PDB file of C-alpha atoms in Angstrom:
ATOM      1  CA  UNK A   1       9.196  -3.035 -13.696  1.00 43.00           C
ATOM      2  CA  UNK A   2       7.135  -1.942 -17.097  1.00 43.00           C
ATOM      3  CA  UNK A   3       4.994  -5.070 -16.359  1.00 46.00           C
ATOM      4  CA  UNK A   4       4.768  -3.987 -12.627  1.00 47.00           C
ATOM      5  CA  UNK A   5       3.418  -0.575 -13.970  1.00 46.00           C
ATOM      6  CA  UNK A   6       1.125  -2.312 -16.324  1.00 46.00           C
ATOM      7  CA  UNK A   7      -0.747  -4.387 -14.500  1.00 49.00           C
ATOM      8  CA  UNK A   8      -1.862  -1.203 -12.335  1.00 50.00           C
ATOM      9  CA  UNK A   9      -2.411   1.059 -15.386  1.00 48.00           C
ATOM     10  CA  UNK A  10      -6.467  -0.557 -14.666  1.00 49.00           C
ATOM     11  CA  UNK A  11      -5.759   0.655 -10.509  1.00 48.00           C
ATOM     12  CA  UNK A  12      -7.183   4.120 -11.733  1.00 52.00           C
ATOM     13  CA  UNK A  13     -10.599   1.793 -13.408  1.00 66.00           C
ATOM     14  CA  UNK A  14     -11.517   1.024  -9.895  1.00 83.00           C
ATOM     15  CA  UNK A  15     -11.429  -2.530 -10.251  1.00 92.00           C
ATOM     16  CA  UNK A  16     -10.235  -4.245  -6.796  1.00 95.00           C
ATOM     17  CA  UNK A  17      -7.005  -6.189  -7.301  1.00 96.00           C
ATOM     18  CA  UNK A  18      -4.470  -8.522  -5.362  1.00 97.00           C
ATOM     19  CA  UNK A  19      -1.241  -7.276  -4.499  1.00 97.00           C
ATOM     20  CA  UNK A  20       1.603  -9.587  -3.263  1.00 97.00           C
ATOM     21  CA  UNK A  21       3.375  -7.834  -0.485  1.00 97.00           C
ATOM     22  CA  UNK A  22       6.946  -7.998  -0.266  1.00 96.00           C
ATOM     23  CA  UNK A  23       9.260  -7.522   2.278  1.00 96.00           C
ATOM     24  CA  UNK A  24       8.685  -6.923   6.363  1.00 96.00           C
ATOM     25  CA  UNK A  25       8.016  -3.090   6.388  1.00 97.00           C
ATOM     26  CA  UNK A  26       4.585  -3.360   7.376  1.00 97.00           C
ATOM     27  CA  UNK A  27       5.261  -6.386  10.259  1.00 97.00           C
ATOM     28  CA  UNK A  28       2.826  -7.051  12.143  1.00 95.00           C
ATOM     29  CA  UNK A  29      -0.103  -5.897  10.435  1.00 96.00           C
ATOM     30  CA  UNK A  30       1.393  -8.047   7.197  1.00 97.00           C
ATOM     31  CA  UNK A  31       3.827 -10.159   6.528  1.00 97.00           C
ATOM     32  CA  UNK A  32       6.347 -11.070   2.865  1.00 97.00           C
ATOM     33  CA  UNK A  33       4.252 -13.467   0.702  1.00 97.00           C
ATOM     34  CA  UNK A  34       0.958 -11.772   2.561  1.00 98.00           C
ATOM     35  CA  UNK A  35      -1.856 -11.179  -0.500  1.00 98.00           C
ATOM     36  CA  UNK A  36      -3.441  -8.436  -0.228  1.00 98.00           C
ATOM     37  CA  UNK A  37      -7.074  -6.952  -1.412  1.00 97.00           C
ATOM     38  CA  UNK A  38      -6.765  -3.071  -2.824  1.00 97.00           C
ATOM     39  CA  UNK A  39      -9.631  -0.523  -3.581  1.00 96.00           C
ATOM     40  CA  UNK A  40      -8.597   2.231  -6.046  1.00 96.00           C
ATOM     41  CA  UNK A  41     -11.884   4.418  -5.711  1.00 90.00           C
ATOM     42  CA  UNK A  42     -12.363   4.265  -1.572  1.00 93.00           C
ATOM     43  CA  UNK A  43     -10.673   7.433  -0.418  1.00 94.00           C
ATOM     44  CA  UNK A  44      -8.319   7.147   1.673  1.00 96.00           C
ATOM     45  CA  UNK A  45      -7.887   8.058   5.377  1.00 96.00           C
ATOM     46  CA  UNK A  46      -5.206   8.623   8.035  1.00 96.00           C
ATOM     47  CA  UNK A  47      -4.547   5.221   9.545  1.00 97.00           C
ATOM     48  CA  UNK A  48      -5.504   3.408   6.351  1.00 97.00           C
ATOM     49  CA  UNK A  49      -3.150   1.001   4.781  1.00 98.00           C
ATOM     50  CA  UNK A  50      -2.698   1.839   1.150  1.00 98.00           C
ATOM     51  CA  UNK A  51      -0.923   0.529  -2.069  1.00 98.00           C
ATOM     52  CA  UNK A  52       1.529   4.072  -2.649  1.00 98.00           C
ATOM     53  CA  UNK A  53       3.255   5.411  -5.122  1.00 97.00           C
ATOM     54  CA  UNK A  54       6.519   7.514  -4.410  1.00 95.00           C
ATOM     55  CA  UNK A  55       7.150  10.732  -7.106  1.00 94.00           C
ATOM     56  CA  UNK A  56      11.188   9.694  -6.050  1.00 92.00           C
ATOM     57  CA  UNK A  57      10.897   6.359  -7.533  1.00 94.00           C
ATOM     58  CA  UNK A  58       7.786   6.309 -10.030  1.00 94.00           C
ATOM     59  CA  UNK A  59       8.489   2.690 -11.111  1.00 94.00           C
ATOM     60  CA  UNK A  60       7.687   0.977  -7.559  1.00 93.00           C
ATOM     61  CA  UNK A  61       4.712   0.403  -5.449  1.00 96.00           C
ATOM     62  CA  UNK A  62       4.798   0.157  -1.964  1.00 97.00           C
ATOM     63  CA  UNK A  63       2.387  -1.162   0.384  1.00 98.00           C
ATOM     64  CA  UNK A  64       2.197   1.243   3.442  1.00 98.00           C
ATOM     65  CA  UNK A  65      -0.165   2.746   6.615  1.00 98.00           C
ATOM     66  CA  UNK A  66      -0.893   6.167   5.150  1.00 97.00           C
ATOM     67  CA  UNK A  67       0.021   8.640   8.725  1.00 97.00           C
ATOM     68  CA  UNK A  68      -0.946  12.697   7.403  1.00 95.00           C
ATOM     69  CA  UNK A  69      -2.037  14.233   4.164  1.00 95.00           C
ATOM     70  CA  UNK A  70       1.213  16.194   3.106  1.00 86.00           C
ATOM     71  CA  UNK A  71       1.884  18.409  -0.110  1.00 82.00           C
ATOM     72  CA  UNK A  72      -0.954  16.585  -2.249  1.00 84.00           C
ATOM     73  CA  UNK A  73      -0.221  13.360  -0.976  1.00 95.00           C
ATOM     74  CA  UNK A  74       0.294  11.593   1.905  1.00 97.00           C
ATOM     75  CA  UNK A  75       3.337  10.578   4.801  1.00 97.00           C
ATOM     76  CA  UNK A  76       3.042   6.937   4.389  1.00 97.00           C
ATOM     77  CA  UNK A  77       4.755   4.716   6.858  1.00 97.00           C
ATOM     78  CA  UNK A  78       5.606   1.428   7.193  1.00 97.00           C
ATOM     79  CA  UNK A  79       4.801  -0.606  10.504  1.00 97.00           C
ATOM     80  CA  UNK A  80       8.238  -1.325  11.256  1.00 96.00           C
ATOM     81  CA  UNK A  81       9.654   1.714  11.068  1.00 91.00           C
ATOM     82  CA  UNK A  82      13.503   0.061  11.336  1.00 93.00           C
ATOM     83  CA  UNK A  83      12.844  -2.090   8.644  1.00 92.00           C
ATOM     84  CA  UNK A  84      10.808   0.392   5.984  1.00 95.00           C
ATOM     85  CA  UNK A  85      12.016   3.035   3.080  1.00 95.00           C
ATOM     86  CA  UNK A  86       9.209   5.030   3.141  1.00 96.00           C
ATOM     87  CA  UNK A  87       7.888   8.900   3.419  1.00 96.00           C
ATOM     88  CA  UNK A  88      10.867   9.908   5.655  1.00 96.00           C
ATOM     89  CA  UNK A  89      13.465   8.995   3.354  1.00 95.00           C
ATOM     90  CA  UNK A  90      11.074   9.706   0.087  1.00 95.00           C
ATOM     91  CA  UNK A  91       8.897  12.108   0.803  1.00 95.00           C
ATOM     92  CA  UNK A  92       5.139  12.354   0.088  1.00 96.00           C
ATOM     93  CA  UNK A  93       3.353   9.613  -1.679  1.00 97.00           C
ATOM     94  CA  UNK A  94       0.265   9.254  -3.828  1.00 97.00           C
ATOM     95  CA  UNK A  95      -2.210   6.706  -2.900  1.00 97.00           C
ATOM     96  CA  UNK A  96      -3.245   4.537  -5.584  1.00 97.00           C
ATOM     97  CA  UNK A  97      -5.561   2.165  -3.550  1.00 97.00           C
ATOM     98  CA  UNK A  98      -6.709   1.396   0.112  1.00 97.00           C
ATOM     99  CA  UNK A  99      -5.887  -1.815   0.890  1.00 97.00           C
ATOM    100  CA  UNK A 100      -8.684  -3.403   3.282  1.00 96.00           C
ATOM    101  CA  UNK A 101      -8.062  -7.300   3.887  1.00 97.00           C
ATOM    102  CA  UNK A 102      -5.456  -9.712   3.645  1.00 97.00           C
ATOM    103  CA  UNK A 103      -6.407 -12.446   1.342  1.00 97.00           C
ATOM    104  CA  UNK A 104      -3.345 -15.227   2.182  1.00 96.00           C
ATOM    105  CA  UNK A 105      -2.253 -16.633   4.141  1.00 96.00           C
ATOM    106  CA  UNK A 106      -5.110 -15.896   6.674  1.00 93.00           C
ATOM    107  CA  UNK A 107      -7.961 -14.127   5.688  1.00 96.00           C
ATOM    108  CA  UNK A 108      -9.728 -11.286   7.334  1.00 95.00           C
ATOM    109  CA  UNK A 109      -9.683  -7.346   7.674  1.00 96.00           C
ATOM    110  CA  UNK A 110      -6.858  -5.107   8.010  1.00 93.00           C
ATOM    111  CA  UNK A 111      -7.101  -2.831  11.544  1.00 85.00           C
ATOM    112  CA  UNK A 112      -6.811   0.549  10.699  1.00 82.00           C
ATOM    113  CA  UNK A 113      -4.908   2.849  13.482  1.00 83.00           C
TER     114      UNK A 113
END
């Protein structure tokens, strides 16, 4: 996990980065083994997919559809809501980056709901 948090200590720099998603919280918008492209300095909006951060467990990032601003931070969701951890077991989470387009396995942008 310490080289998990590393190699987003630069997320905050605003430099775009890939993210591998893992696991099938977010089905059907993405998929495990989908790449991902995040932006740390776009602000984020409700409907946006975002790379989050959960207060509750600091150590992992999770890739999720961000739903209402709540507390500072947001109610992020996954798209399959039987098959995600997310704000309604952990509470609000920070948004580190939007993410905007799925890089692998095919390319194009990410609908926003």
């Amino acid at each position: 996990m310490r080289r998990l948090r590393a190699a987003f200590s630069g997320l905050l720099g605003g430099v775009p980065r890939r993210v591998l998603v893992r696991g099938g919280s977010m089905v059907p918008t993405l998929h495990d083994g989908d790449v991902v492209l995040t932006w740390p300095r776009r602000r984020a909006r409700t409907g946006d997919v975002a790379l989050v951060r959960w207060p509750a467990r600091p150590d992992q990032l999770s890739v999720k559809r961000l739903a209402l601003p709540d507390d500072g931070g947001w109610f992020a969701l996954g798209d399959a809501a039987l098959a995600s951890t997310d704000s309604r077991t952990l509470g609000p989470a920070e948004a580190l980056a939007v993410v905007t387009h799925r890089l692998w396995p095919r390319p194009g942008r990410l609908p926003r709901r």
